[in-house]
Every structure is written in structure tokens, then in C-alpha cells.
CSV table of C-alpha atoms and ligand atoms in Angstrom, one decimal:
chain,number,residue,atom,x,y,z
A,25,UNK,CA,-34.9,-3.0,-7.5
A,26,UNK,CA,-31.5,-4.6,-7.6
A,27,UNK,CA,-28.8,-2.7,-5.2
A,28,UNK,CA,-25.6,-2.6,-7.7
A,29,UNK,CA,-22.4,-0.8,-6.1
A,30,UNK,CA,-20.1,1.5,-8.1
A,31,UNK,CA,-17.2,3.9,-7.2
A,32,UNK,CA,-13.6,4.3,-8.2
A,33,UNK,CA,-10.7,5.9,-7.6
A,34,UNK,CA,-8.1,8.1,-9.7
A,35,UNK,CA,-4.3,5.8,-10.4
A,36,UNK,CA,-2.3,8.9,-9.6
A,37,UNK,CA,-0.7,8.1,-6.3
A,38,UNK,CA,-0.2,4.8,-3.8
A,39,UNK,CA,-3.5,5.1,-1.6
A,40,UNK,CA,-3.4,6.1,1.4
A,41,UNK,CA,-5.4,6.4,5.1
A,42,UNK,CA,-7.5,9.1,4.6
A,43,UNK,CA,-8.8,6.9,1.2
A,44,UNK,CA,-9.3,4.4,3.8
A,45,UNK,CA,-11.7,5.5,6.6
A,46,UNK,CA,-12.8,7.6,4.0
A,47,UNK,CA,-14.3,5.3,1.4
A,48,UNK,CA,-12.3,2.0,1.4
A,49,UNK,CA,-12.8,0.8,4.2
A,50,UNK,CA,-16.7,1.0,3.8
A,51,UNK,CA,-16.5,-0.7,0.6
A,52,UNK,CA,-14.9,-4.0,2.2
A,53,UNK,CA,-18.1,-3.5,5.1
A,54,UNK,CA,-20.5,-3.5,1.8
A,55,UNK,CA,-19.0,-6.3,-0.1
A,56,UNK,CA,-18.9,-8.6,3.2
A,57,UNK,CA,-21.9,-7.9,4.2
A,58,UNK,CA,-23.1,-9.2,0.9
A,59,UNK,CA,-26.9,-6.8,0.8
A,60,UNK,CA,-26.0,-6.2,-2.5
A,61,UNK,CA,-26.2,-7.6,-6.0
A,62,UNK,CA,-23.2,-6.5,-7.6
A,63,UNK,CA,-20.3,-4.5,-6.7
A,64,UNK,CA,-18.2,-2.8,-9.4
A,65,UNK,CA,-15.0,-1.0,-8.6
A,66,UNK,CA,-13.4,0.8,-11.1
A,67,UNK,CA,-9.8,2.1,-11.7
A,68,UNK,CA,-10.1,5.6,-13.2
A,69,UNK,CA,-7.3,6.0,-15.6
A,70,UNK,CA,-9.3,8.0,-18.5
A,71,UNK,CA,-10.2,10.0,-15.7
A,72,UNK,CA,-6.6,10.5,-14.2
A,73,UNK,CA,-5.7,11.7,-18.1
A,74,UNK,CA,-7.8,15.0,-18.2
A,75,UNK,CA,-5.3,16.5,-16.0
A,76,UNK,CA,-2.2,14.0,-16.4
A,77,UNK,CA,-2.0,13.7,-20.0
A,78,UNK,CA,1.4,15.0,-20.4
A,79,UNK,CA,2.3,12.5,-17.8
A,80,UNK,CA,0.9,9.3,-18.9
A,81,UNK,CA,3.7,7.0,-17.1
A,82,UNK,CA,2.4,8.6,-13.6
A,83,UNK,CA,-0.7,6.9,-14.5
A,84,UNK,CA,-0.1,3.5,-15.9
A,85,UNK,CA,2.3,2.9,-13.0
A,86,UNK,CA,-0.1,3.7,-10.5
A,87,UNK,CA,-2.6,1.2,-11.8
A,88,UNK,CA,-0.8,-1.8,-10.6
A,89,UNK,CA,-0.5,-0.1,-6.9
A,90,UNK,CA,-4.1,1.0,-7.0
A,91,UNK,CA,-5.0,-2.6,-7.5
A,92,UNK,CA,-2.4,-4.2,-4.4
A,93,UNK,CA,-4.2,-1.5,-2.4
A,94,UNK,CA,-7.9,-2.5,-2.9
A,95,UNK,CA,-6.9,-6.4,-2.1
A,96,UNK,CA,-5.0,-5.9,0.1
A,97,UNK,CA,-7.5,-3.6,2.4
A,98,UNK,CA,-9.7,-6.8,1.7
A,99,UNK,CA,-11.4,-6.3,-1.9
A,100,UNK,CA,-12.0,-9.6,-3.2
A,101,UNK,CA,-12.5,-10.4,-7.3
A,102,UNK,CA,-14.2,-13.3,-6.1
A,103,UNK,CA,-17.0,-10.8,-4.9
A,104,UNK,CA,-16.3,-7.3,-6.6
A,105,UNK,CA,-15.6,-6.5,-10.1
A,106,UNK,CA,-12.5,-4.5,-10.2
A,107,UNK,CA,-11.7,-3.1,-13.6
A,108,UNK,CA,-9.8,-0.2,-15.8
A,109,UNK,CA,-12.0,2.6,-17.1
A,110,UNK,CA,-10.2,3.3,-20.3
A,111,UNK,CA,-10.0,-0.1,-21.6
A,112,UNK,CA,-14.2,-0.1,-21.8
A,113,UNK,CA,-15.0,2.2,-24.8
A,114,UNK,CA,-18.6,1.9,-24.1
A,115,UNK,CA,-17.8,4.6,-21.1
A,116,UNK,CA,-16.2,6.9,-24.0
A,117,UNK,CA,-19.4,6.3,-26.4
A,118,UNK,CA,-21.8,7.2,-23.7
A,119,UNK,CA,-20.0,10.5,-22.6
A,120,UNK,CA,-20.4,12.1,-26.2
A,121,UNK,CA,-24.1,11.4,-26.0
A,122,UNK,CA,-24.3,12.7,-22.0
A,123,UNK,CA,-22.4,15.4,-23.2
A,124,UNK,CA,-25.3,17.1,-25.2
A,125,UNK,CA,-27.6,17.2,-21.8
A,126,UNK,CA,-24.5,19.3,-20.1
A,127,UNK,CA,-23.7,23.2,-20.9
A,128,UNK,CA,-20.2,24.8,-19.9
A,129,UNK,CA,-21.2,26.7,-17.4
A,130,UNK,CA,-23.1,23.8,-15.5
A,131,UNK,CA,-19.7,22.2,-15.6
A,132,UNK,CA,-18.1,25.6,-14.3
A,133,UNK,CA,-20.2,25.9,-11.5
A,134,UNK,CA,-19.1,22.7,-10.3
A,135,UNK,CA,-17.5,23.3,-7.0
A,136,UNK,CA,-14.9,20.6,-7.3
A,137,UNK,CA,-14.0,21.1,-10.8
A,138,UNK,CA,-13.8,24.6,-10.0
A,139,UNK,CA,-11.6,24.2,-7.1
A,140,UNK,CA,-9.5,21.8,-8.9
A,141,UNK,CA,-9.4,24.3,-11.9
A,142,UNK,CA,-7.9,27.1,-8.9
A,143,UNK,CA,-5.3,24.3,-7.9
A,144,UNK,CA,-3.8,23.5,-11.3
A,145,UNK,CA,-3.8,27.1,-12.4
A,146,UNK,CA,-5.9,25.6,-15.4
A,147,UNK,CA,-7.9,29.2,-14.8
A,148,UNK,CA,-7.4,30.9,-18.5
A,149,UNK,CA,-6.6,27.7,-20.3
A,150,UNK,CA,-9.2,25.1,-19.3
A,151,UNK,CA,-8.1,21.5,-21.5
A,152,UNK,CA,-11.8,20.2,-22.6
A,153,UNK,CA,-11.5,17.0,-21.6
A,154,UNK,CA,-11.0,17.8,-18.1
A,155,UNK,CA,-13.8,20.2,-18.0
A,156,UNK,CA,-15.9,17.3,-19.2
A,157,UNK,CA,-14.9,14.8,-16.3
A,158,UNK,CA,-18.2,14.9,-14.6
A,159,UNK,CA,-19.8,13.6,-17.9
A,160,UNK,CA,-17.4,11.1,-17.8
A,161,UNK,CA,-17.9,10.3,-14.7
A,162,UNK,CA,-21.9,10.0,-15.1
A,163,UNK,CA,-21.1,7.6,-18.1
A,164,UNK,CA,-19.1,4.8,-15.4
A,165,UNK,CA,-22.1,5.5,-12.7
A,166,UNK,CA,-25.0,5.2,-15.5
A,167,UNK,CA,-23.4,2.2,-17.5
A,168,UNK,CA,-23.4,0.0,-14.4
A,169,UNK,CA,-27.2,1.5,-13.4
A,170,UNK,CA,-25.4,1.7,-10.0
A,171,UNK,CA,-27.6,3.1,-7.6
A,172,UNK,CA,-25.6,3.7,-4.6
A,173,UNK,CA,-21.6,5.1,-4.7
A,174,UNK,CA,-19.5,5.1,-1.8
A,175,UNK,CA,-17.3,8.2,-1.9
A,176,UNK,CA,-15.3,10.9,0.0
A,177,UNK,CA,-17.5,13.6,0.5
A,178,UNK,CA,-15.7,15.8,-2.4
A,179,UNK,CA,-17.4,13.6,-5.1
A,180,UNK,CA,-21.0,15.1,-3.7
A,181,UNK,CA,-20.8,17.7,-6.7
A,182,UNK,CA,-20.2,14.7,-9.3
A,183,UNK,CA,-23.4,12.5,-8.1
A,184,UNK,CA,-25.6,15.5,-8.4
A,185,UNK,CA,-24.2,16.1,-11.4
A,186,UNK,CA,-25.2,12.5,-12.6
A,187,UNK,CA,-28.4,13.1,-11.3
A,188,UNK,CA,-29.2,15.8,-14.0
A,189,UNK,CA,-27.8,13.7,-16.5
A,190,UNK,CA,-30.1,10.8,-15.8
A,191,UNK,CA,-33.4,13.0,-15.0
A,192,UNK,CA,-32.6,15.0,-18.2
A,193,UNK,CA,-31.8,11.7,-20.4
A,194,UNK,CA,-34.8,9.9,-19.4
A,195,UNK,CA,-37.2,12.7,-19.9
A,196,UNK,CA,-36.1,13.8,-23.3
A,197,UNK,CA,-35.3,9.8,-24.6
A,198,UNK,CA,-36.7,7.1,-22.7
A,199,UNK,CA,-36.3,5.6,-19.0
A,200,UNK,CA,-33.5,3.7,-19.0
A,201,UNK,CA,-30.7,5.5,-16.4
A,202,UNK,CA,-30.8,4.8,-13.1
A,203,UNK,CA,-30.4,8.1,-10.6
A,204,UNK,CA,-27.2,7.2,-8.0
A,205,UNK,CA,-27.1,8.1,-4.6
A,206,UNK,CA,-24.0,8.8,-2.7
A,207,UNK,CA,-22.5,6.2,0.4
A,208,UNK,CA,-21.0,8.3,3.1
A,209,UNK,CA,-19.5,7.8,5.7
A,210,UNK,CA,-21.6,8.6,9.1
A,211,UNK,CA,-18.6,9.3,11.2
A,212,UNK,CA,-17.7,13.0,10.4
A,213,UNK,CA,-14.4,12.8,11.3
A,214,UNK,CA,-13.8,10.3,8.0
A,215,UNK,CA,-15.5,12.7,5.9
A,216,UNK,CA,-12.2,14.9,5.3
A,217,UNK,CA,-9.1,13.2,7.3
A,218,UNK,CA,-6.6,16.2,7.4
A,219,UNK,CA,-3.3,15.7,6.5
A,220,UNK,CA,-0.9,14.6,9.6
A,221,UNK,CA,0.4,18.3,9.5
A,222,UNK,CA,-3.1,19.7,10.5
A,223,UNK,CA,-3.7,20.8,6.8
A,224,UNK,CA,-7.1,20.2,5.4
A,225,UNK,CA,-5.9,17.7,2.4
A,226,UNK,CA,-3.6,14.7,2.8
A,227,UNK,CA,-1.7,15.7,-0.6
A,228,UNK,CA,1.5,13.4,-1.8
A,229,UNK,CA,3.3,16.8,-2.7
A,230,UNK,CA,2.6,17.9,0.9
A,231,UNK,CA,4.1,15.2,2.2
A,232,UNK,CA,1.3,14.5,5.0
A,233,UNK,CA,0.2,11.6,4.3
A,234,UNK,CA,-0.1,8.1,5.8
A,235,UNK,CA,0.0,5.7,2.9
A,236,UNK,CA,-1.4,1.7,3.6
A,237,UNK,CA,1.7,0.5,2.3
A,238,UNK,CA,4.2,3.0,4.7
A,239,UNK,CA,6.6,1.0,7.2
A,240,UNK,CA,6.0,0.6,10.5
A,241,UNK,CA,8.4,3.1,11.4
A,242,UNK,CA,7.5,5.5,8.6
A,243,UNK,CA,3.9,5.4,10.2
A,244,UNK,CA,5.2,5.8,14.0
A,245,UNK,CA,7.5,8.9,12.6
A,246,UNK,CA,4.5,10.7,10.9
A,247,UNK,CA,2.7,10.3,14.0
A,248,UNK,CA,4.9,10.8,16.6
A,249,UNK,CA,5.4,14.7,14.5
A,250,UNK,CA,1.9,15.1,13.9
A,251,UNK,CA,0.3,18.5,14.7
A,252,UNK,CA,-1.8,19.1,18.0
A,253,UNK,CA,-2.9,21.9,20.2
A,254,UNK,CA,-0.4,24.7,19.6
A,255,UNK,CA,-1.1,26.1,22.7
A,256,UNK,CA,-1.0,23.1,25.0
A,257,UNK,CA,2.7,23.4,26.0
A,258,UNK,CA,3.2,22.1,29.5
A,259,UNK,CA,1.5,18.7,30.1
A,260,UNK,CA,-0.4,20.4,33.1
A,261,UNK,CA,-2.0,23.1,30.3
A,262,UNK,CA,-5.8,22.6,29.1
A,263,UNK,CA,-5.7,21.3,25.6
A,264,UNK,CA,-8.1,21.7,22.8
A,265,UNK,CA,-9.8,18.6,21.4
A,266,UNK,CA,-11.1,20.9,17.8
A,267,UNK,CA,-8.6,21.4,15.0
A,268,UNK,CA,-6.3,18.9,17.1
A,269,UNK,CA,-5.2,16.1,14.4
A,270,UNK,CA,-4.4,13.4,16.4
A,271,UNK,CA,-8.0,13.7,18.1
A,272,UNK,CA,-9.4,13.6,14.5
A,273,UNK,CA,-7.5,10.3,13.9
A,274,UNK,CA,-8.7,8.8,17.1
A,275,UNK,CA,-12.2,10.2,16.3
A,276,UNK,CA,-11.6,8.2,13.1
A,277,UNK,CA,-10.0,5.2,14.2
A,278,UNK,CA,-10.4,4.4,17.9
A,279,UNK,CA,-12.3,2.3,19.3
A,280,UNK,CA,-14.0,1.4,22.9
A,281,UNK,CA,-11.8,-2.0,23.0
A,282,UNK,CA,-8.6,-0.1,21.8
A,283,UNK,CA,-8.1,0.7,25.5
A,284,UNK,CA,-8.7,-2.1,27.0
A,285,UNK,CA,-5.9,-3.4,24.8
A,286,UNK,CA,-3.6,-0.3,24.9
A,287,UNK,CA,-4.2,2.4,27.4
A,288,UNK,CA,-5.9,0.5,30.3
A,289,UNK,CA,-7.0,3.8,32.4
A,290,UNK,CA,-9.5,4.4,30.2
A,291,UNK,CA,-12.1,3.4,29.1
A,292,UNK,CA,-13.9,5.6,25.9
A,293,UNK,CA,-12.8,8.0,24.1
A,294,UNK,CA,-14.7,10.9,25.4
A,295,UNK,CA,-12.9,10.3,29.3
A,296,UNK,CA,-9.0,11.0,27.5
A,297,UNK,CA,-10.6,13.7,26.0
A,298,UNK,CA,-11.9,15.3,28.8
A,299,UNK,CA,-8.9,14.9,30.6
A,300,UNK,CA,-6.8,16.3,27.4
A,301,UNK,CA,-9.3,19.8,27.9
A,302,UNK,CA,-8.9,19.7,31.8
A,303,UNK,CA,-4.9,19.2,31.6
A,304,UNK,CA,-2.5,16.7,32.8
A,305,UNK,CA,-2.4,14.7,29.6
A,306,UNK,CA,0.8,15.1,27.3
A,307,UNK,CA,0.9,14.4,23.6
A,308,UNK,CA,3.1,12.0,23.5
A,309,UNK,CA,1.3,9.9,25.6
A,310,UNK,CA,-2.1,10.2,23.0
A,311,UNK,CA,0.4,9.9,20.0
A,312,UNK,CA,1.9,6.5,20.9
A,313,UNK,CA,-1.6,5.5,22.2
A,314,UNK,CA,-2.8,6.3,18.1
A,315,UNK,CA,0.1,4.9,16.8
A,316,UNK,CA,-0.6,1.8,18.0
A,317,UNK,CA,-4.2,1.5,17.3
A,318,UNK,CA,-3.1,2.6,13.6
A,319,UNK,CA,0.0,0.2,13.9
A,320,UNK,CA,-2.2,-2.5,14.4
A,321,UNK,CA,-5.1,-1.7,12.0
A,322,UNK,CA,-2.4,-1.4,8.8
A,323,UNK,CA,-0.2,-4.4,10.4
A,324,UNK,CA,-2.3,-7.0,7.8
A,325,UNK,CA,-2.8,-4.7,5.1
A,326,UNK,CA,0.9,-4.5,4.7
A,327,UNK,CA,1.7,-8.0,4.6
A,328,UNK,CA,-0.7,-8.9,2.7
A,329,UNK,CA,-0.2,-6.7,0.3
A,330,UNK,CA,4.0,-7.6,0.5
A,331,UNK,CA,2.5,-10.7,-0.3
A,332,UNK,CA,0.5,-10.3,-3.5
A,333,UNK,CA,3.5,-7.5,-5.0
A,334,UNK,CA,5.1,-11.5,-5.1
A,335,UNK,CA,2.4,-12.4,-8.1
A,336,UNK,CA,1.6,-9.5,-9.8
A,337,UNK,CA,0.3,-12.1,-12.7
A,338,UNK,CA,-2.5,-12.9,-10.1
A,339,UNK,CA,-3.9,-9.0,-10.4
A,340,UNK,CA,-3.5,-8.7,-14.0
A,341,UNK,CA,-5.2,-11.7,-14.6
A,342,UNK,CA,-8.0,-10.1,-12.4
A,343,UNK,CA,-7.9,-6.9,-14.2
A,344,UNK,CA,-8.5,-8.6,-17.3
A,345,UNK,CA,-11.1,-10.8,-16.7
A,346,UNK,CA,-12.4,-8.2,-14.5
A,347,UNK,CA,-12.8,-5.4,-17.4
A,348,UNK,CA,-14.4,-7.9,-19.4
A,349,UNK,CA,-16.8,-8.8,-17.1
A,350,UNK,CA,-17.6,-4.8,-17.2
A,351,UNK,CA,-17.3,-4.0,-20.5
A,352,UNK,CA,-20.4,-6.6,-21.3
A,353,UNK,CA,-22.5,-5.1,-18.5
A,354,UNK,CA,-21.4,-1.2,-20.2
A,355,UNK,CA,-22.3,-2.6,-23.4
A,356,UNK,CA,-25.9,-3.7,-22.6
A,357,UNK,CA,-26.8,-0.2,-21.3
A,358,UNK,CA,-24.9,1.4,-24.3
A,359,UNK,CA,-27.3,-0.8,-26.4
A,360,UNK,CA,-30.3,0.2,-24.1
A,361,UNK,CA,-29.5,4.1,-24.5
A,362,UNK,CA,-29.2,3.7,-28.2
A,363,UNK,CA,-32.5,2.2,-28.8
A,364,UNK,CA,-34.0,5.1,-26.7
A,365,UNK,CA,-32.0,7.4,-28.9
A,366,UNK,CA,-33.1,5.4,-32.1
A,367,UNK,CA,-29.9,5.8,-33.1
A,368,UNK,CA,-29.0,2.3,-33.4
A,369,UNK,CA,-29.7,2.0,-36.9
A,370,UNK,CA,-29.0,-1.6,-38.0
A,371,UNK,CA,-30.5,-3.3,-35.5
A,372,UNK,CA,-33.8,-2.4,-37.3
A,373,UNK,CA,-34.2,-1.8,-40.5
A,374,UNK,CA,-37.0,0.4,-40.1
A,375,UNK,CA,-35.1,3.1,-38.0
A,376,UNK,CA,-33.6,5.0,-41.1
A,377,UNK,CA,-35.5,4.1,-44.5
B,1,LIG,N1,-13.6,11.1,-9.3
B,1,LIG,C1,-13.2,10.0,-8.5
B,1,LIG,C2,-11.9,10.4,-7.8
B,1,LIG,O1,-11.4,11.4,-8.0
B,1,LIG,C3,-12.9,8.8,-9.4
B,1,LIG,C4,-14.1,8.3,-10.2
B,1,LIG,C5,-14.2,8.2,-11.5
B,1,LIG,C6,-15.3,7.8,-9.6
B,1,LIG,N2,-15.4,7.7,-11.9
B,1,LIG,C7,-16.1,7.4,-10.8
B,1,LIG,C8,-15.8,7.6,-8.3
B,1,LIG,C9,-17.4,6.9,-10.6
B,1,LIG,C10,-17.1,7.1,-8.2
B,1,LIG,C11,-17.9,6.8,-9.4
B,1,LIG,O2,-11.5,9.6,-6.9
């Protein structure tokens, strides 16, 4: 069976490092590693709309930084198709059949549609569209007969949820969909980067995040304040390794050569933790060692994307011929899950008389 890659990410904010080691920087591993047969990666502006649609602007700017983001963390157009979800219909066509397969309270009983329901306060007054965003979602997974989808961990609920579609779609129709399966990351520490304040989500209105595109000294402030052990005081103290964000970061980022390099009295990870539990080790001293692992891994992704912000007709160009490229692939399965439907009357004339 061919391996085709899918996955996508909402234009609603500058992207930033938990988006990284969560998800990005996995993709760049798949696409250079080249065990694949196509690679699709899709900017999710429909999406985005469900609960920005009084705030279109928010979205359409953000499309243009979502796209300096994924090349400059390495995506290449030569390799991956990156498009913009609204601008193929086909995805829109296939939700409104999908959506017959799906009841309410399936979509209710989604955990992260109803923990995103809690956050906006959407509780008595639930917009439809929104509510529907898994179906939508299935649609861009299904269209592509992706079979694997790197995500963050909170998208788990959305795969299953594409699952059902497919099983339920093939059994009543015909077998055409493909049934995805989720890319995690294996390093549980990428899984759910907390924010640099020790909160569980890096969230742009908390103002916690590390984005790729921050400043060196942006990046070196937000680490240099970010939350530890709150009861590791003195540096003699014992300190605790769990909960401690700066260890989650290293956990996330570090590796075994990172010390040669930067903190020569060590030599793995696990040795400046033990002596961070024993005592003797002082924050600071772990904080500048992360900054500059971090410092160096976002050193090039910076640049490069200062350089491509210089010719932004490069990216739309790429968006363009990159949605078109999609929309044909979208519109063969559309075709496909017509025919099982027999819905698609005029392409025999024997379907309706
Ligand atoms: N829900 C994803 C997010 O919030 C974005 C997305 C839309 C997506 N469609 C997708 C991800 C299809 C993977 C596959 O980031």
C-alpha cells in the first residue's frame, strides 16, 4: 500500500516550539527520510473559521507566517505539498456527505471539542460549524487517503474520530476511504511541552511561549524566567527533576553531544539530573546550559526564515501551485466517493432514468 503523509496546522498564531518538538520537527525527519510516497501538509484556514469567524483578518494574516514557519524549520515544496484548506471545495463537498455517518452527541463526546467548547465559553451556544470540525477534519485526512498523520497528541480524539467515518462509509457505500493512523512522537516529554511558566499549554494569550521566529534575546529572557523547582532555593537544596520546566525542555531538546559542546562536566543528561536531586546545582547554571542548546537549535530557522520574509512571491507561488496540486488529488477521491454513493449522476446515464 502506498505510505501518503497528511497533517496541518490551524493559521491563528506565529508557530512556536512546543509545535516544533511536538510535530514539526518530525515532519522534516519524514520528508528527508524520503519512506514515503507523498507528503501533504495543509494550512487549516476553514478550520481556524469555526471559532474565528468574526475575526477573519486573524486568519488570513496568519497564513503567510504559517507558511515562513514550515520552510523555514526545513519543509521543502520540492518534496511536500503545502496547501490552503479553504481554497479546495472538494474538502467542503465531502464533509456534507461525512456528515450524515456523525450524530451530535458523537461530536459532543469529543474530548477536545469538548474542552475547547469549556475554553471559549461556547457552552449554551455551540456555532454548528465548529461542532462539525472533526468531520471536516476527516474530509482533509480521507481526501488525501493519508494513512499516517503526524500530530500533537491532542489531535488523538480527531483520528479516531476519522476512523468511524471511514469504517462507517465503507461499510454502508463501498471501500474506498483509507483508515489514518496517528504519528507521535516517542519522546513523552514532546508530547505536551508546557508553557515556559510551568503551565500545561503554551498559549499566545499566556504569554509562555517560545515562538521559532523570537530573538535571540527574547528566547534567552523567556528562559532565563522560566519556572523550576519552587522549593529548590539555596543551590546546596535537593531539587526536583518532575513538574520542573526547564528539565522538560532539556528532556525535549538535549542531547548526549550538547555537553560535550556546552557544559563539559557532564556527560548525559541523567548525571545533571542526579546531581540537580542530590543538591549543589543552581538554576541558572541549567538555564543558560538550555538556552544555548535552544539558541543554537533556532539559530538557522531564524535566518532562514528572515530570509525568505525577503520574497514572499516565492511562498505564494508555492501556495498556489501547491493547492492545485491538492485540489486534483481531493477531486479524484470526491469522484471515487460519489460513484460509491451513485450519486454522480451524469457520469452515467443509467444512474437516474
Ligand atoms: N486540528 C489541527 C490543529 O488544530 C489542524 C488540522 C486540520 C489537521 N485538519 C487536519 C491536522 C488534518 C491533521 C490532519 O492543529
Amino acid at each position: 500500500m502506498e505510505k501518503i503523509i497528511l497533517t496541518g496546522d490551524r493559521p491563528t498564531g506565529r508557530l512556536h516550539i512546543g509545535h516544533y518538538v511536538g510535530s514539526l520537527r518530525k515532519r522534516v525527519q519524514l520528508q528527508n527520510d524520503g519512506d514515503y510516497d507523498k507528503m501533504f501538509i495543509m494550512i487549516a484556514d476553514a478550520q481556524a473559521l469555526t471559532d474565528n469567524f468574526d475575526n477573519p483578518s486573524k486568519v488570513r494574516n496568519n497564513i503567510i507566517e504559517i507558511a515562513l514557519d514550515y520552510l523555514s524549520v526545513g519543509l521543502d515544496p520540492l518534496k511536500t505539498t503545502i496547501f490552503i484548506q479553504s481554497q479546495v471545495p472538494e474538502l467542503t463537498e465531502l464533509t456534507f456527505y461525512y456528515m450524515n455517518l456523525v450524530t451530535i452527541s458523537r461530536l459532543q463526546r469529543n474530548p477536545t471539542v469538548k474542552a475547547e467548547i469549556q475554553m471559549r465559553d461556547f457552552e449554551t451556544s455551540i456555532p454548528t460549524g465548529f461542532l462539525c470540525y472533526p468531520i471536516s477534519q476527516a474530509a482533509d485526512i480521507t481526501a488525501f487517503k493519508a494513512n499516517f498523520v503526524p500530530v500533537g497528541e491532542d489531535q488523538l480524539p480527531m483520528i479516531e474520530q476519522t476512523k468511524e467515518i471511514v469504517r462507517k462509509f465503507n461499510s454502508i457505500y463501498d471501500n474506498v476511504l483509507i483508515e489514518p493512523d496517528a504519528i507521535l512522537s516517542d519522546n513523552s516529554s514532546c508530547l505536551r511541552l508546557p508553557g515556559t511558566d510551568g503551565k500545561a499549554k503554551m498559549s499566545k494569550s499566556l504569554n509562555n511561549c517560545i515562538y521559532l521566529s523570537d530573538e535571540s534575546d527574547t528566547i534567552k529572557n523567556k528562559i532565563l524566567n522560566m519556572y523550576t523547582d519552587p522549593l529548590h532555593i539555596q543551590v546546596s537544596d535537593p531539587g526536583h527533576i518532575e513538574g520542573n520546566t526547564v528539565f522538560t525542555y532539556l528532556d525535549a531538546f538535549c542531547k548526549d553531544e550538547d555537553f560535550g559542546e556546552f557544559m563539559p562536566e557532564y556527560t548525559n543528561l541523567d548525571e545533571l539530573k542526579e546531581h540537580y536531586k542530590k543538591g549543589g546545582l543552581g538554576d541558572m547554571k541549567v538555564k543558560r546550559f538550555l538556552n544555548s542548546i535552544i539558541q543554537k537549535e533556532l539559530l538557522p530557522i531564524r535566518e532562514k526564515r528572515k530570509e525568505l520574509e525577503q520574497n514572499t512571491d516565492i511562498i505564494f507561488e508555492m501556495l498556489k501551485n501547491g493547492t492545485i496540486d491538492a485540489r486534483k488529488v481531493a477531486a479524484s477521491t470526491l469522484r471515487e466517493v460519489k460513484e460509491a454513493m451513485k450519486i454522480n449522476y451524469f457520469e452515467h446515464n443509467k444512474i437516474i432514468f
